[in-house]
C-alpha cells in the first residue's frame, strides 16, 4: 500500500520569502504524485502532478515540485510567497491498480504568509 | 460548466437520523469518489464508483452507503448518523481510469452530528 508523509502541519513564511512544503511518499510501484491546494471553505484544486514524464514539474501560481526517487520525495516550492498563497496544501499519491485512480492523501500543511 | 456540485453545503443532524448527500458533475466523467476530511487526517476515501450502476468500498466505508443510478450523480447516504461522522465531505470525479488522472473536487458539505 502507498502512503504520504507531510512534514510540518503548519508553515509560516514572510511575503516574498521562499516557500518549501515537504512531502515524502512510500510506494512499492512507480507512483503518480499530486499537490492540491485548498483555500478556506473551498474544495481542492490541483496545483501540479508528476506522471513520470519530467522530474521537475511546474504548476499553477508559480509553484513547482521535483520528484526525487532516491529520496522518495516530492517537495513543493515557490521562490517568492504572496499573501494569496495562504491555504492548506495536500500531497497525494496514486498507483495503477486497475481499479481507478484512488488517491492517498497526506495530512496537509497549512501555509501562513505574513507581511 | 458548473463542474462538481454538492448539495447541501451545511447540515446538522441528531444522532440516529438519516440523510443523503448529493454530488453532481456535468463533465461526463466516468469515475466518482466520496472523501471525508477531518482535522489532522487529510482526506480519506469512503466509496467510489467506476461507472453508472457500480460502486466500491474505499478506506473508511463503515456507516455509509452509496448509489450511482445516473452517470452524473453520486449519492452518499448515512442511515443512522453518529457523532463520529461529523466531518467535511468532498465529492470528486475524474475522466480517465489512469492513476495519473486529475480528480476534480466539489466545494464540500459540512456535516455536524449532535
PDB file of C-alpha atoms in Angstrom:
ATOM      1  CA  UNK A   1       0.000   0.000   0.000  1.00  0.00           C
ATOM      2  CA  UNK A   2       1.126   3.521  -0.678  1.00  0.00           C
ATOM      3  CA  UNK A   3       1.366   6.366   1.816  1.00  0.00           C
ATOM      4  CA  UNK A   4       2.334  10.006   2.044  1.00  0.00           C
ATOM      5  CA  UNK A   5       4.001  11.932   4.858  1.00  0.00           C
ATOM      6  CA  UNK A   6       3.891  15.708   5.010  1.00  0.00           C
ATOM      7  CA  UNK A   7       6.392  17.143   7.471  1.00  0.00           C
ATOM      8  CA  UNK A   8       5.093  20.182   9.269  1.00  0.00           C
ATOM      9  CA  UNK A   9       1.379  20.674   9.747  1.00  0.00           C
ATOM     10  CA  UNK A  10       1.902  24.454   9.860  1.00  0.00           C
ATOM     11  CA  UNK A  11       4.454  26.518   7.954  1.00  0.00           C
ATOM     12  CA  UNK A  12       4.808  30.271   8.250  1.00  0.00           C
ATOM     13  CA  UNK A  13       6.796  32.446   5.811  1.00  0.00           C
ATOM     14  CA  UNK A  14       7.175  36.137   5.155  1.00  0.00           C
ATOM     15  CA  UNK A  15       5.778  37.624   1.974  1.00  0.00           C
ATOM     16  CA  UNK A  16       8.488  37.407  -0.692  1.00  0.00           C
ATOM     17  CA  UNK A  17      10.302  34.528   1.006  1.00  0.00           C
ATOM     18  CA  UNK A  18      10.844  31.032  -0.339  1.00  0.00           C
ATOM     19  CA  UNK A  19       8.055  28.541   0.225  1.00  0.00           C
ATOM     20  CA  UNK A  20       9.091  24.919   0.859  1.00  0.00           C
ATOM     21  CA  UNK A  21       6.489  22.310   1.737  1.00  0.00           C
ATOM     22  CA  UNK A  22       7.783  18.798   2.269  1.00  0.00           C
ATOM     23  CA  UNK A  23       6.267  15.545   1.037  1.00  0.00           C
ATOM     24  CA  UNK A  24       7.702  12.045   1.237  1.00  0.00           C
ATOM     25  CA  UNK A  25       5.965   9.041  -0.219  1.00  0.00           C
ATOM     26  CA  UNK A  26       6.065   5.304   0.133  1.00  0.00           C
ATOM     27  CA  UNK A  27       5.150   3.047  -2.760  1.00  0.00           C
ATOM     28  CA  UNK A  28       6.263  -0.371  -3.961  1.00  0.00           C
ATOM     29  CA  UNK A  29       5.477   0.546  -7.590  1.00  0.00           C
ATOM     30  CA  UNK A  30       6.116   3.703  -9.621  1.00  0.00           C
ATOM     31  CA  UNK A  31       3.861   6.378  -8.160  1.00  0.00           C
ATOM     32  CA  UNK A  32       1.919   9.269  -9.540  1.00  0.00           C
ATOM     33  CA  UNK A  33       2.205  12.267  -7.234  1.00  0.00           C
ATOM     34  CA  UNK A  34      -0.011  15.296  -6.829  1.00  0.00           C
ATOM     35  CA  UNK A  35      -0.131  18.563  -4.948  1.00  0.00           C
ATOM     36  CA  UNK A  36      -3.555  20.026  -4.273  1.00  0.00           C
ATOM     37  CA  UNK A  37      -4.369  23.367  -2.657  1.00  0.00           C
ATOM     38  CA  UNK A  38      -7.438  24.131  -0.545  1.00  0.00           C
ATOM     39  CA  UNK A  39      -8.421  27.730   0.084  1.00  0.00           C
ATOM     40  CA  UNK A  40     -10.671  28.436   3.085  1.00  0.00           C
ATOM     41  CA  UNK A  41     -14.147  26.948   2.745  1.00  0.00           C
ATOM     42  CA  UNK A  42     -13.455  25.631  -0.733  1.00  0.00           C
ATOM     43  CA  UNK A  43     -12.776  22.308  -2.403  1.00  0.00           C
ATOM     44  CA  UNK A  44      -9.368  21.087  -3.523  1.00  0.00           C
ATOM     45  CA  UNK A  45      -7.704  22.403  -6.654  1.00  0.00           C
ATOM     46  CA  UNK A  46      -4.854  20.716  -8.491  1.00  0.00           C
ATOM     47  CA  UNK A  47      -1.550  22.614  -8.338  1.00  0.00           C
ATOM     48  CA  UNK A  48       0.611  20.142 -10.229  1.00  0.00           C
ATOM     49  CA  UNK A  49       1.222  16.450 -10.787  1.00  0.00           C
ATOM     50  CA  UNK A  50       4.089  14.074 -11.557  1.00  0.00           C
ATOM     51  CA  UNK A  51       3.339  11.297 -14.030  1.00  0.00           C
ATOM     52  CA  UNK A  52       6.888  10.059 -14.837  1.00  0.00           C
ATOM     53  CA  UNK A  53       7.497  12.444 -17.755  1.00  0.00           C
ATOM     54  CA  UNK A  54       9.769  15.100 -16.225  1.00  0.00           C
ATOM     55  CA  UNK A  55      11.125  15.065 -12.680  1.00  0.00           C
ATOM     56  CA  UNK A  56      10.745  18.844 -12.296  1.00  0.00           C
ATOM     57  CA  UNK A  57       7.093  19.718 -12.569  1.00  0.00           C
ATOM     58  CA  UNK A  58       5.761  23.239 -12.926  1.00  0.00           C
ATOM     59  CA  UNK A  59       2.275  24.068 -11.751  1.00  0.00           C
ATOM     60  CA  UNK A  60      -0.052  26.979 -11.430  1.00  0.00           C
ATOM     61  CA  UNK A  61       0.588  30.186  -9.475  1.00  0.00           C
ATOM     62  CA  UNK A  62       4.390  29.840  -9.726  1.00  0.00           C
ATOM     63  CA  UNK A  63       4.654  26.573  -7.786  1.00  0.00           C
ATOM     64  CA  UNK A  64       6.900  23.709  -8.791  1.00  0.00           C
ATOM     65  CA  UNK A  65       7.915  20.349  -7.368  1.00  0.00           C
ATOM     66  CA  UNK A  66      10.792  17.964  -8.004  1.00  0.00           C
ATOM     67  CA  UNK A  67      10.409  14.200  -7.956  1.00  0.00           C
ATOM     68  CA  UNK A  68      13.449  12.564  -6.317  1.00  0.00           C
ATOM     69  CA  UNK A  69      13.228   8.808  -6.425  1.00  0.00           C
ATOM     70  CA  UNK A  70      16.366   8.261  -4.330  1.00  0.00           C
ATOM     71  CA  UNK A  71      14.882  10.365  -1.536  1.00  0.00           C
ATOM     72  CA  UNK A  72      11.254   9.284  -2.125  1.00  0.00           C
ATOM     73  CA  UNK A  73      10.349  12.953  -2.015  1.00  0.00           C
ATOM     74  CA  UNK A  74       8.167  15.388  -3.924  1.00  0.00           C
ATOM     75  CA  UNK A  75       8.647  18.731  -2.169  1.00  0.00           C
ATOM     76  CA  UNK A  76       6.671  21.780  -3.281  1.00  0.00           C
ATOM     77  CA  UNK A  77       8.431  25.122  -3.717  1.00  0.00           C
ATOM     78  CA  UNK A  78       7.737  28.673  -4.751  1.00  0.00           C
ATOM     79  CA  UNK A  79      10.531  31.270  -4.957  1.00  0.00           C
ATOM     80  CA  UNK A  80       8.537  34.182  -3.575  1.00  0.00           C
ATOM     81  CA  UNK A  81       5.471  33.842  -1.357  1.00  0.00           C
ATOM     82  CA  UNK A  82       2.429  36.012  -1.862  1.00  0.00           C
ATOM     83  CA  UNK A  83      -0.341  36.718   0.614  1.00  0.00           C
ATOM     84  CA  UNK A  84      -2.766  34.913  -1.686  1.00  0.00           C
ATOM     85  CA  UNK A  85      -0.778  31.676  -1.222  1.00  0.00           C
ATOM     86  CA  UNK A  86      -2.134  31.265   2.308  1.00  0.00           C
ATOM     87  CA  UNK A  87      -4.046  27.990   2.180  1.00  0.00           C
ATOM     88  CA  UNK A  88      -3.789  24.321   3.067  1.00  0.00           C
ATOM     89  CA  UNK A  89      -1.690  22.138   0.793  1.00  0.00           C
ATOM     90  CA  UNK A  90      -2.089  18.417   0.346  1.00  0.00           C
ATOM     91  CA  UNK A  91       0.323  15.960  -1.195  1.00  0.00           C
ATOM     92  CA  UNK A  92      -1.224  12.788  -2.623  1.00  0.00           C
ATOM     93  CA  UNK A  93      -0.054   9.563  -4.247  1.00  0.00           C
ATOM     94  CA  UNK A  94      -1.795   7.222  -6.661  1.00  0.00           C
ATOM     95  CA  UNK A  95      -0.710   3.989  -8.281  1.00  0.00           C
ATOM     96  CA  UNK A  96      -2.123   1.910 -11.107  1.00  0.00           C
ATOM     97  CA  UNK A  97      -4.114  -0.926  -9.565  1.00  0.00           C
ATOM     98  CA  UNK A  98      -6.666  -1.483 -12.291  1.00  0.00           C
ATOM     99  CA  UNK A  99      -9.407  -0.108 -10.083  1.00  0.00           C
ATOM    100  CA  UNK A 100      -9.448   3.560 -10.900  1.00  0.00           C
ATOM    101  CA  UNK A 101      -7.211   6.320  -9.626  1.00  0.00           C
ATOM    102  CA  UNK A 102      -7.672   6.228  -5.868  1.00  0.00           C
ATOM    103  CA  UNK A 103      -5.707   8.958  -4.165  1.00  0.00           C
ATOM    104  CA  UNK A 104      -3.994   8.586  -0.806  1.00  0.00           C
ATOM    105  CA  UNK A 105      -3.550  11.977   0.818  1.00  0.00           C
ATOM    106  CA  UNK A 106      -1.114  13.325   3.338  1.00  0.00           C
ATOM    107  CA  UNK A 107      -2.390  15.099   6.417  1.00  0.00           C
ATOM    108  CA  UNK A 108      -1.891  18.542   4.918  1.00  0.00           C
ATOM    109  CA  UNK A 109       0.268  21.603   5.594  1.00  0.00           C
ATOM    110  CA  UNK A 110      -1.299  24.917   6.480  1.00  0.00           C
ATOM    111  CA  UNK A 111       0.712  27.741   4.917  1.00  0.00           C
ATOM    112  CA  UNK A 112       0.595  31.150   6.567  1.00  0.00           C
ATOM    113  CA  UNK A 113       2.080  34.167   4.803  1.00  0.00           C
ATOM    114  CA  UNK A 114       2.964  37.154   6.930  1.00  0.00           C
ATOM    115  CA  UNK A 115       3.746  40.729   5.959  1.00  0.00           C
TER     116      UNK A 115
ATOM    117  CA  UNK B   1     -19.895  24.224 -16.875  1.00  0.00           C
ATOM    118  CA  UNK B   2     -20.656  24.013 -13.171  1.00  0.00           C
ATOM    119  CA  UNK B   3     -18.058  21.255 -12.652  1.00  0.00           C
ATOM    120  CA  UNK B   4     -18.721  19.264  -9.491  1.00  0.00           C
ATOM    121  CA  UNK B   5     -21.535  20.479  -7.249  1.00  0.00           C
ATOM    122  CA  UNK B   6     -22.624  19.226  -3.839  1.00  0.00           C
ATOM    123  CA  UNK B   7     -25.920  19.540  -2.010  1.00  0.00           C
ATOM    124  CA  UNK B   8     -26.381  20.624   0.751  1.00  0.00           C
ATOM    125  CA  UNK B   9     -23.491  22.871   1.809  1.00  0.00           C
ATOM    126  CA  UNK B  10     -24.210  22.544   5.518  1.00  0.00           C
ATOM    127  CA  UNK B  11     -26.295  20.191   7.615  1.00  0.00           C
ATOM    128  CA  UNK B  12     -26.832  19.470  11.297  1.00  0.00           C
ATOM    129  CA  UNK B  13     -28.220  16.062  12.275  1.00  0.00           C
ATOM    130  CA  UNK B  14     -29.134  14.414  15.516  1.00  0.00           C
ATOM    131  CA  UNK B  15     -27.673  11.013  16.346  1.00  0.00           C
ATOM    132  CA  UNK B  16     -29.662   8.294  14.612  1.00  0.00           C
ATOM    133  CA  UNK B  17     -31.085  10.481  11.867  1.00  0.00           C
ATOM    134  CA  UNK B  18     -30.503   9.676   8.227  1.00  0.00           C
ATOM    135  CA  UNK B  19     -29.600  11.850   5.288  1.00  0.00           C
ATOM    136  CA  UNK B  20     -28.345  11.761   1.726  1.00  0.00           C
ATOM    137  CA  UNK B  21     -25.632  13.932   0.243  1.00  0.00           C
ATOM    138  CA  UNK B  22     -25.879  14.585  -3.474  1.00  0.00           C
ATOM    139  CA  UNK B  23     -22.958  15.025  -5.821  1.00  0.00           C
ATOM    140  CA  UNK B  24     -23.456  16.027  -9.436  1.00  0.00           C
ATOM    141  CA  UNK B  25     -20.944  16.560 -12.240  1.00  0.00           C
ATOM    142  CA  UNK B  26     -21.514  17.894 -15.737  1.00  0.00           C
ATOM    143  CA  UNK B  27     -18.170  16.868 -17.239  1.00  0.00           C
ATOM    144  CA  UNK B  28     -19.258  13.401 -18.409  1.00  0.00           C
ATOM    145  CA  UNK B  29     -16.742  11.812 -16.056  1.00  0.00           C
ATOM    146  CA  UNK B  30     -16.845   8.072 -15.600  1.00  0.00           C
ATOM    147  CA  UNK B  31     -15.284   7.917 -12.149  1.00  0.00           C
ATOM    148  CA  UNK B  32     -16.633   9.480  -8.984  1.00  0.00           C
ATOM    149  CA  UNK B  33     -15.432   9.477  -5.373  1.00  0.00           C
ATOM    150  CA  UNK B  34     -16.560  10.409  -1.883  1.00  0.00           C
ATOM    151  CA  UNK B  35     -13.987  11.562   0.685  1.00  0.00           C
ATOM    152  CA  UNK B  36     -14.222  12.794   4.231  1.00  0.00           C
ATOM    153  CA  UNK B  37     -11.854  15.393   5.638  1.00  0.00           C
ATOM    154  CA  UNK B  38     -11.045  15.516   9.333  1.00  0.00           C
ATOM    155  CA  UNK B  39      -8.559  17.811  11.091  1.00  0.00           C
ATOM    156  CA  UNK B  40      -5.036  16.410  11.041  1.00  0.00           C
ATOM    157  CA  UNK B  41      -6.048  13.407   8.931  1.00  0.00           C
ATOM    158  CA  UNK B  42      -6.204  14.727   5.392  1.00  0.00           C
ATOM    159  CA  UNK B  43      -8.822  13.269   3.072  1.00  0.00           C
ATOM    160  CA  UNK B  44      -9.852   9.633   3.276  1.00  0.00           C
ATOM    161  CA  UNK B  45     -11.741   7.737   0.599  1.00  0.00           C
ATOM    162  CA  UNK B  46     -15.167   6.462   1.671  1.00  0.00           C
ATOM    163  CA  UNK B  47     -16.598   4.901  -1.509  1.00  0.00           C
ATOM    164  CA  UNK B  48     -16.021   5.286  -5.196  1.00  0.00           C
ATOM    165  CA  UNK B  49     -17.646   4.387  -8.499  1.00  0.00           C
ATOM    166  CA  UNK B  50     -16.041   3.374 -11.795  1.00  0.00           C
ATOM    167  CA  UNK B  51     -19.238   3.836 -13.787  1.00  0.00           C
ATOM    168  CA  UNK B  52     -23.003   4.064 -13.746  1.00  0.00           C
ATOM    169  CA  UNK B  53     -24.501   1.316 -11.615  1.00  0.00           C
ATOM    170  CA  UNK B  54     -21.214   0.355  -9.949  1.00  0.00           C
ATOM    171  CA  UNK B  55     -19.816   1.213  -6.517  1.00  0.00           C
ATOM    172  CA  UNK B  56     -16.912   0.013  -4.406  1.00  0.00           C
ATOM    173  CA  UNK B  57     -15.598   0.484  -0.874  1.00  0.00           C
ATOM    174  CA  UNK B  58     -12.755   2.787  -0.078  1.00  0.00           C
ATOM    175  CA  UNK B  59     -10.658   3.184   3.029  1.00  0.00           C
ATOM    176  CA  UNK B  60     -13.415   4.129   5.530  1.00  0.00           C
ATOM    177  CA  UNK B  61     -16.768   2.767   4.230  1.00  0.00           C
ATOM    178  CA  UNK B  62     -18.438   1.741   7.502  1.00  0.00           C
ATOM    179  CA  UNK B  63     -21.673   3.598   8.264  1.00  0.00           C
ATOM    180  CA  UNK B  64     -22.103   4.862   4.697  1.00  0.00           C
ATOM    181  CA  UNK B  65     -23.859   3.646   1.582  1.00  0.00           C
ATOM    182  CA  UNK B  66     -23.672   4.981  -1.957  1.00  0.00           C
ATOM    183  CA  UNK B  67     -25.542   4.738  -5.222  1.00  0.00           C
ATOM    184  CA  UNK B  68     -24.745   5.708  -8.820  1.00  0.00           C
ATOM    185  CA  UNK B  69     -28.001   5.348 -10.691  1.00  0.00           C
ATOM    186  CA  UNK B  70     -27.098   8.037 -13.223  1.00  0.00           C
ATOM    187  CA  UNK B  71     -23.653   8.729 -14.616  1.00  0.00           C
ATOM    188  CA  UNK B  72     -23.704  12.346 -13.497  1.00  0.00           C
ATOM    189  CA  UNK B  73     -24.848  11.723  -9.910  1.00  0.00           C
ATOM    190  CA  UNK B  74     -23.232  10.000  -6.945  1.00  0.00           C
ATOM    191  CA  UNK B  75     -25.190   9.824  -3.707  1.00  0.00           C
ATOM    192  CA  UNK B  76     -23.757   9.262  -0.235  1.00  0.00           C
ATOM    193  CA  UNK B  77     -26.154   8.052   2.443  1.00  0.00           C
ATOM    194  CA  UNK B  78     -25.932   7.916   6.197  1.00  0.00           C
ATOM    195  CA  UNK B  79     -28.603   5.532   7.512  1.00  0.00           C
ATOM    196  CA  UNK B  80     -28.092   6.237  11.221  1.00  0.00           C
ATOM    197  CA  UNK B  81     -25.804   9.187  11.826  1.00  0.00           C
ATOM    198  CA  UNK B  82     -23.239   9.087  14.630  1.00  0.00           C
ATOM    199  CA  UNK B  83     -21.149  11.914  16.130  1.00  0.00           C
ATOM    200  CA  UNK B  84     -18.042  10.241  14.645  1.00  0.00           C
ATOM    201  CA  UNK B  85     -19.427  11.110  11.212  1.00  0.00           C
ATOM    202  CA  UNK B  86     -19.112  14.829  11.898  1.00  0.00           C
ATOM    203  CA  UNK B  87     -16.819  15.882   9.086  1.00  0.00           C
ATOM    204  CA  UNK B  88     -16.494  17.758   5.832  1.00  0.00           C
ATOM    205  CA  UNK B  89     -17.448  15.580   2.879  1.00  0.00           C
ATOM    206  CA  UNK B  90     -15.981  16.085  -0.571  1.00  0.00           C
ATOM    207  CA  UNK B  91     -17.069  14.571  -3.816  1.00  0.00           C
ATOM    208  CA  UNK B  92     -14.668  14.271  -6.744  1.00  0.00           C
ATOM    209  CA  UNK B  93     -14.745  12.987 -10.300  1.00  0.00           C
ATOM    210  CA  UNK B  94     -12.235  12.056 -12.972  1.00  0.00           C
ATOM    211  CA  UNK B  95     -12.438  11.238 -16.659  1.00  0.00           C
ATOM    212  CA  UNK B  96      -9.674   8.716 -17.020  1.00  0.00           C
ATOM    213  CA  UNK B  97      -9.033   5.470 -15.211  1.00  0.00           C
ATOM    214  CA  UNK B  98      -5.276   6.052 -15.107  1.00  0.00           C
ATOM    215  CA  UNK B  99      -3.651   6.686 -11.743  1.00  0.00           C
ATOM    216  CA  UNK B 100      -2.228   9.883 -13.215  1.00  0.00           C
ATOM    217  CA  UNK B 101      -5.627  11.355 -13.956  1.00  0.00           C
ATOM    218  CA  UNK B 102      -6.646  14.560 -12.176  1.00  0.00           C
ATOM    219  CA  UNK B 103      -9.602  14.458  -9.829  1.00  0.00           C
ATOM    220  CA  UNK B 104     -11.935  17.464  -9.774  1.00  0.00           C
ATOM    221  CA  UNK B 105     -13.415  18.308  -6.382  1.00  0.00           C
ATOM    222  CA  UNK B 106     -16.691  19.818  -5.294  1.00  0.00           C
ATOM    223  CA  UNK B 107     -16.930  22.604  -2.674  1.00  0.00           C
ATOM    224  CA  UNK B 108     -17.761  20.230   0.180  1.00  0.00           C
ATOM    225  CA  UNK B 109     -20.597  19.565   2.621  1.00  0.00           C
ATOM    226  CA  UNK B 110     -20.026  20.377   6.259  1.00  0.00           C
ATOM    227  CA  UNK B 111     -21.945  17.883   8.408  1.00  0.00           C
ATOM    228  CA  UNK B 112     -22.372  18.073  12.167  1.00  0.00           C
ATOM    229  CA  UNK B 113     -23.927  15.192  14.080  1.00  0.00           C
ATOM    230  CA  UNK B 114     -25.055  16.075  17.591  1.00  0.00           C
TER     231      UNK B 114
END
